[in-house]
Amino acid sequence: MESTPAPGENIAVLRKARGLGQTKLARLAGISASYLSKIEVGTRPVTPPVVAALAKAMRVPTQRIYGQPFLGPSEQADLLNDLRSAVRRYTLPKEDVPEPAELAADVAKAMQLRAETNYLELLGMLPRLLGQVTATALSSSGEAGAWTQVSDVYGCAYAAAHRMAQPDLADMIVSRQAWAAQQTWNPEAEVAAAWNEAGTYQSAGQYDDGLAIIERAISKYEGAAGNTPASALSLGSLHLRGIVLASRHKDKNATAEHLERAKRFANGLQSDVLRHNLTFGPGNTALYELAAHIELGNPDRATKMSGPLLEDPPTNLSPSRLGRMYIDIARVRLDMKDYSGTEEALEKAFAIAPQMAEVHPMSREVIRVLFVLHQRARPKLMTMAKRTGLVG
């Protein structure tokens, strides 16, 4: 990965280009000038809600602040271009219809790669696989199962585009997933599409609009679903997305409501379930509760929760979920000025989900702050900084 400007540097450049002083921009964004100054010099991480507030104040997309980690020729850029081309010609697949068993195996492999955060291998197979599942569905005379495969593969594509910081591509993929889901007659597929649609608003910092998408999906699905494990997974997953959106929107009441309802559905499941690229159960709900405490500014409660999670991590969660848990724990430990504990949590994130840890905005921010705070002599931190492209 190539070295790119950090969000703090991008904020400073954008601010100066608009003729804004730190005091005025901080006031517009609802943060202190001291906090903004520390973000710009790299001694405090910029969090997603703050990125959203600063982007709104400067009238730029959030991606302008995060930057683009895949500038110029690179393996990632080539793979993303191939995916973009495949998504663009969504009704004109060039691929032939494969054998059903072969196709089912490839779809399962793509979903596994997504769960394991193996984004490069996933990107390598997605263009061809999207063409194959679409060709199969178009030739199946509306068979619902074939369209469910299309929806699931687009769900994998969304995860890759989102993690590779391609919001425009992610938006296009979500529209394709919704198109496929509407032809499945499968409410679970429509829930998965709504989950990702709300995710695009989350990435853009439009948390209230994302919550509206979630509430609409919950209302629609509640009317169609019975009291089954599948309905618990679907509704519970929607409430998990609601937890993130509400906590970043600093709406404590909505956060508590979504959390309470998610826990109610999770209590009916013995363990976490992964279906249609959605993970739901007691373990994942705990991870979302941890993240909510961080977003709502409750580091003490987050620290208290993180201890048991570190000692006994949920064993049935995928690397994508556990990697995010360790990144969240690193973030709260940084808030508590536990720098060695922060580095330890980051190492665990890199061990279990290396490609996620390399590109996740919060992982990169935590590493950047550690690096600036006179931690440069630590060899493991230097290695992580190089892997994220923060140093050459």
JSON list of N, CA and C in Angstrom, two decimals, residues 225-249:
[
{"chain": "A", "resi": 225, "resn": "ALA", "atom": "N", "xyz": [-42.63, -11.38, 8.79]},
{"chain": "A", "resi": 225, "resn": "ALA", "atom": "CA", "xyz": [-41.89, -12.47, 9.44]},
{"chain": "A", "resi": 225, "resn": "ALA", "atom": "C", "xyz": [-42.68, -13.08, 10.59]},
{"chain": "A", "resi": 226, "resn": "GLY", "atom": "N", "xyz": [-42.44, -14.34, 10.81]},
{"chain": "A", "resi": 226, "resn": "GLY", "atom": "CA", "xyz": [-42.99, -15.01, 11.98]},
{"chain": "A", "resi": 226, "resn": "GLY", "atom": "C", "xyz": [-41.95, -15.11, 13.08]},
{"chain": "A", "resi": 227, "resn": "ASN", "atom": "N", "xyz": [-42.25, -15.85, 14.11]},
{"chain": "A", "resi": 227, "resn": "ASN", "atom": "CA", "xyz": [-41.33, -16.01, 15.23]},
{"chain": "A", "resi": 227, "resn": "ASN", "atom": "C", "xyz": [-40.43, -17.21, 14.96]},
{"chain": "A", "resi": 228, "resn": "THR", "atom": "N", "xyz": [-39.39, -16.99, 14.16]},
{"chain": "A", "resi": 228, "resn": "THR", "atom": "CA", "xyz": [-38.48, -18.06, 13.75]},
{"chain": "A", "resi": 228, "resn": "THR", "atom": "C", "xyz": [-37.05, -17.61, 13.97]},
{"chain": "A", "resi": 229, "resn": "PRO", "atom": "N", "xyz": [-36.09, -18.56, 13.98]},
{"chain": "A", "resi": 229, "resn": "PRO", "atom": "CA", "xyz": [-34.69, -18.16, 14.06]},
{"chain": "A", "resi": 229, "resn": "PRO", "atom": "C", "xyz": [-34.27, -17.23, 12.92]},
{"chain": "A", "resi": 230, "resn": "ALA", "atom": "N", "xyz": [-34.83, -17.46, 11.73]},
{"chain": "A", "resi": 230, "resn": "ALA", "atom": "CA", "xyz": [-34.49, -16.60, 10.59]},
{"chain": "A", "resi": 230, "resn": "ALA", "atom": "C", "xyz": [-34.96, -15.17, 10.83]},
{"chain": "A", "resi": 231, "resn": "SER", "atom": "N", "xyz": [-36.15, -15.01, 11.40]},
{"chain": "A", "resi": 231, "resn": "SER", "atom": "CA", "xyz": [-36.65, -13.66, 11.67]},
{"chain": "A", "resi": 231, "resn": "SER", "atom": "C", "xyz": [-35.84, -13.00, 12.78]},
{"chain": "A", "resi": 232, "resn": "ALA", "atom": "N", "xyz": [-35.41, -13.77, 13.76]},
{"chain": "A", "resi": 232, "resn": "ALA", "atom": "CA", "xyz": [-34.56, -13.22, 14.83]},
{"chain": "A", "resi": 232, "resn": "ALA", "atom": "C", "xyz": [-33.26, -12.70, 14.26]},
{"chain": "A", "resi": 233, "resn": "LEU", "atom": "N", "xyz": [-32.66, -13.48, 13.34]},
{"chain": "A", "resi": 233, "resn": "LEU", "atom": "CA", "xyz": [-31.39, -13.05, 12.73]},
{"chain": "A", "resi": 233, "resn": "LEU", "atom": "C", "xyz": [-31.59, -11.78, 11.92]},
{"chain": "A", "resi": 234, "resn": "SER", "atom": "N", "xyz": [-32.67, -11.72, 11.13]},
{"chain": "A", "resi": 234, "resn": "SER", "atom": "CA", "xyz": [-32.89, -10.56, 10.27]},
{"chain": "A", "resi": 234, "resn": "SER", "atom": "C", "xyz": [-33.20, -9.31, 11.08]},
{"chain": "A", "resi": 235, "resn": "LEU", "atom": "N", "xyz": [-34.17, -9.41, 11.97]},
{"chain": "A", "resi": 235, "resn": "LEU", "atom": "CA", "xyz": [-34.54, -8.24, 12.76]},
{"chain": "A", "resi": 235, "resn": "LEU", "atom": "C", "xyz": [-33.42, -7.85, 13.72]},
{"chain": "A", "resi": 236, "resn": "GLY", "atom": "N", "xyz": [-32.78, -8.84, 14.32]},
{"chain": "A", "resi": 236, "resn": "GLY", "atom": "CA", "xyz": [-31.67, -8.54, 15.22]},
{"chain": "A", "resi": 236, "resn": "GLY", "atom": "C", "xyz": [-30.55, -7.82, 14.50]},
{"chain": "A", "resi": 237, "resn": "SER", "atom": "N", "xyz": [-30.23, -8.25, 13.28]},
{"chain": "A", "resi": 237, "resn": "SER", "atom": "CA", "xyz": [-29.17, -7.61, 12.50]},
{"chain": "A", "resi": 237, "resn": "SER", "atom": "C", "xyz": [-29.52, -6.16, 12.19]},
{"chain": "A", "resi": 238, "resn": "LEU", "atom": "N", "xyz": [-30.77, -5.91, 11.84]},
{"chain": "A", "resi": 238, "resn": "LEU", "atom": "CA", "xyz": [-31.20, -4.54, 11.57]},
{"chain": "A", "resi": 238, "resn": "LEU", "atom": "C", "xyz": [-31.03, -3.67, 12.82]},
{"chain": "A", "resi": 239, "resn": "HIS", "atom": "N", "xyz": [-31.35, -4.22, 13.98]},
{"chain": "A", "resi": 239, "resn": "HIS", "atom": "CA", "xyz": [-31.17, -3.46, 15.21]},
{"chain": "A", "resi": 239, "resn": "HIS", "atom": "C", "xyz": [-29.69, -3.22, 15.51]},
{"chain": "A", "resi": 240, "resn": "LEU", "atom": "N", "xyz": [-28.82, -4.16, 15.14]},
{"chain": "A", "resi": 240, "resn": "LEU", "atom": "CA", "xyz": [-27.38, -3.92, 15.33]},
{"chain": "A", "resi": 240, "resn": "LEU", "atom": "C", "xyz": [-26.92, -2.73, 14.50]},
{"chain": "A", "resi": 241, "resn": "ARG", "atom": "N", "xyz": [-27.37, -2.67, 13.25]},
{"chain": "A", "resi": 241, "resn": "ARG", "atom": "CA", "xyz": [-27.01, -1.50, 12.43]},
{"chain": "A", "resi": 241, "resn": "ARG", "atom": "C", "xyz": [-27.59, -0.24, 13.06]},
{"chain": "A", "resi": 242, "resn": "GLY", "atom": "N", "xyz": [-28.79, -0.35, 13.61]},
{"chain": "A", "resi": 242, "resn": "GLY", "atom": "CA", "xyz": [-29.40, 0.79, 14.29]},
{"chain": "A", "resi": 242, "resn": "GLY", "atom": "C", "xyz": [-28.59, 1.26, 15.47]},
{"chain": "A", "resi": 243, "resn": "ILE", "atom": "N", "xyz": [-27.96, 0.33, 16.20]},
{"chain": "A", "resi": 243, "resn": "ILE", "atom": "CA", "xyz": [-27.12, 0.70, 17.34]},
{"chain": "A", "resi": 243, "resn": "ILE", "atom": "C", "xyz": [-25.97, 1.59, 16.89]},
{"chain": "A", "resi": 244, "resn": "VAL", "atom": "N", "xyz": [-25.30, 1.20, 15.80]},
{"chain": "A", "resi": 244, "resn": "VAL", "atom": "CA", "xyz": [-24.17, 1.99, 15.32]},
{"chain": "A", "resi": 244, "resn": "VAL", "atom": "C", "xyz": [-24.62, 3.38, 14.88]},
{"chain": "A", "resi": 245, "resn": "LEU", "atom": "N", "xyz": [-25.68, 3.41, 14.06]},
{"chain": "A", "resi": 245, "resn": "LEU", "atom": "CA", "xyz": [-26.15, 4.68, 13.54]},
{"chain": "A", "resi": 245, "resn": "LEU", "atom": "C", "xyz": [-26.61, 5.62, 14.66]},
{"chain": "A", "resi": 246, "resn": "ALA", "atom": "N", "xyz": [-27.37, 5.08, 15.61]},
{"chain": "A", "resi": 246, "resn": "ALA", "atom": "CA", "xyz": [-27.89, 5.91, 16.69]},
{"chain": "A", "resi": 246, "resn": "ALA", "atom": "C", "xyz": [-26.79, 6.40, 17.62]},
{"chain": "A", "resi": 247, "resn": "SER", "atom": "N", "xyz": [-25.82, 5.52, 17.91]},
{"chain": "A", "resi": 247, "resn": "SER", "atom": "CA", "xyz": [-24.74, 5.94, 18.82]},
{"chain": "A", "resi": 247, "resn": "SER", "atom": "C", "xyz": [-23.85, 6.99, 18.17]},
{"chain": "A", "resi": 248, "resn": "ARG", "atom": "N", "xyz": [-23.60, 6.87, 16.87]},
{"chain": "A", "resi": 248, "resn": "ARG", "atom": "CA", "xyz": [-22.80, 7.89, 16.19]},
{"chain": "A", "resi": 248, "resn": "ARG", "atom": "C", "xyz": [-23.59, 9.19, 16.04]},
{"chain": "A", "resi": 249, "resn": "HIS", "atom": "N", "xyz": [-24.91, 9.07, 16.01]},
{"chain": "A", "resi": 249, "resn": "HIS", "atom": "CA", "xyz": [-25.78, 10.26, 15.95]},
{"chain": "A", "resi": 249, "resn": "HIS", "atom": "C", "xyz": [-25.96, 10.88, 17.33]}
]
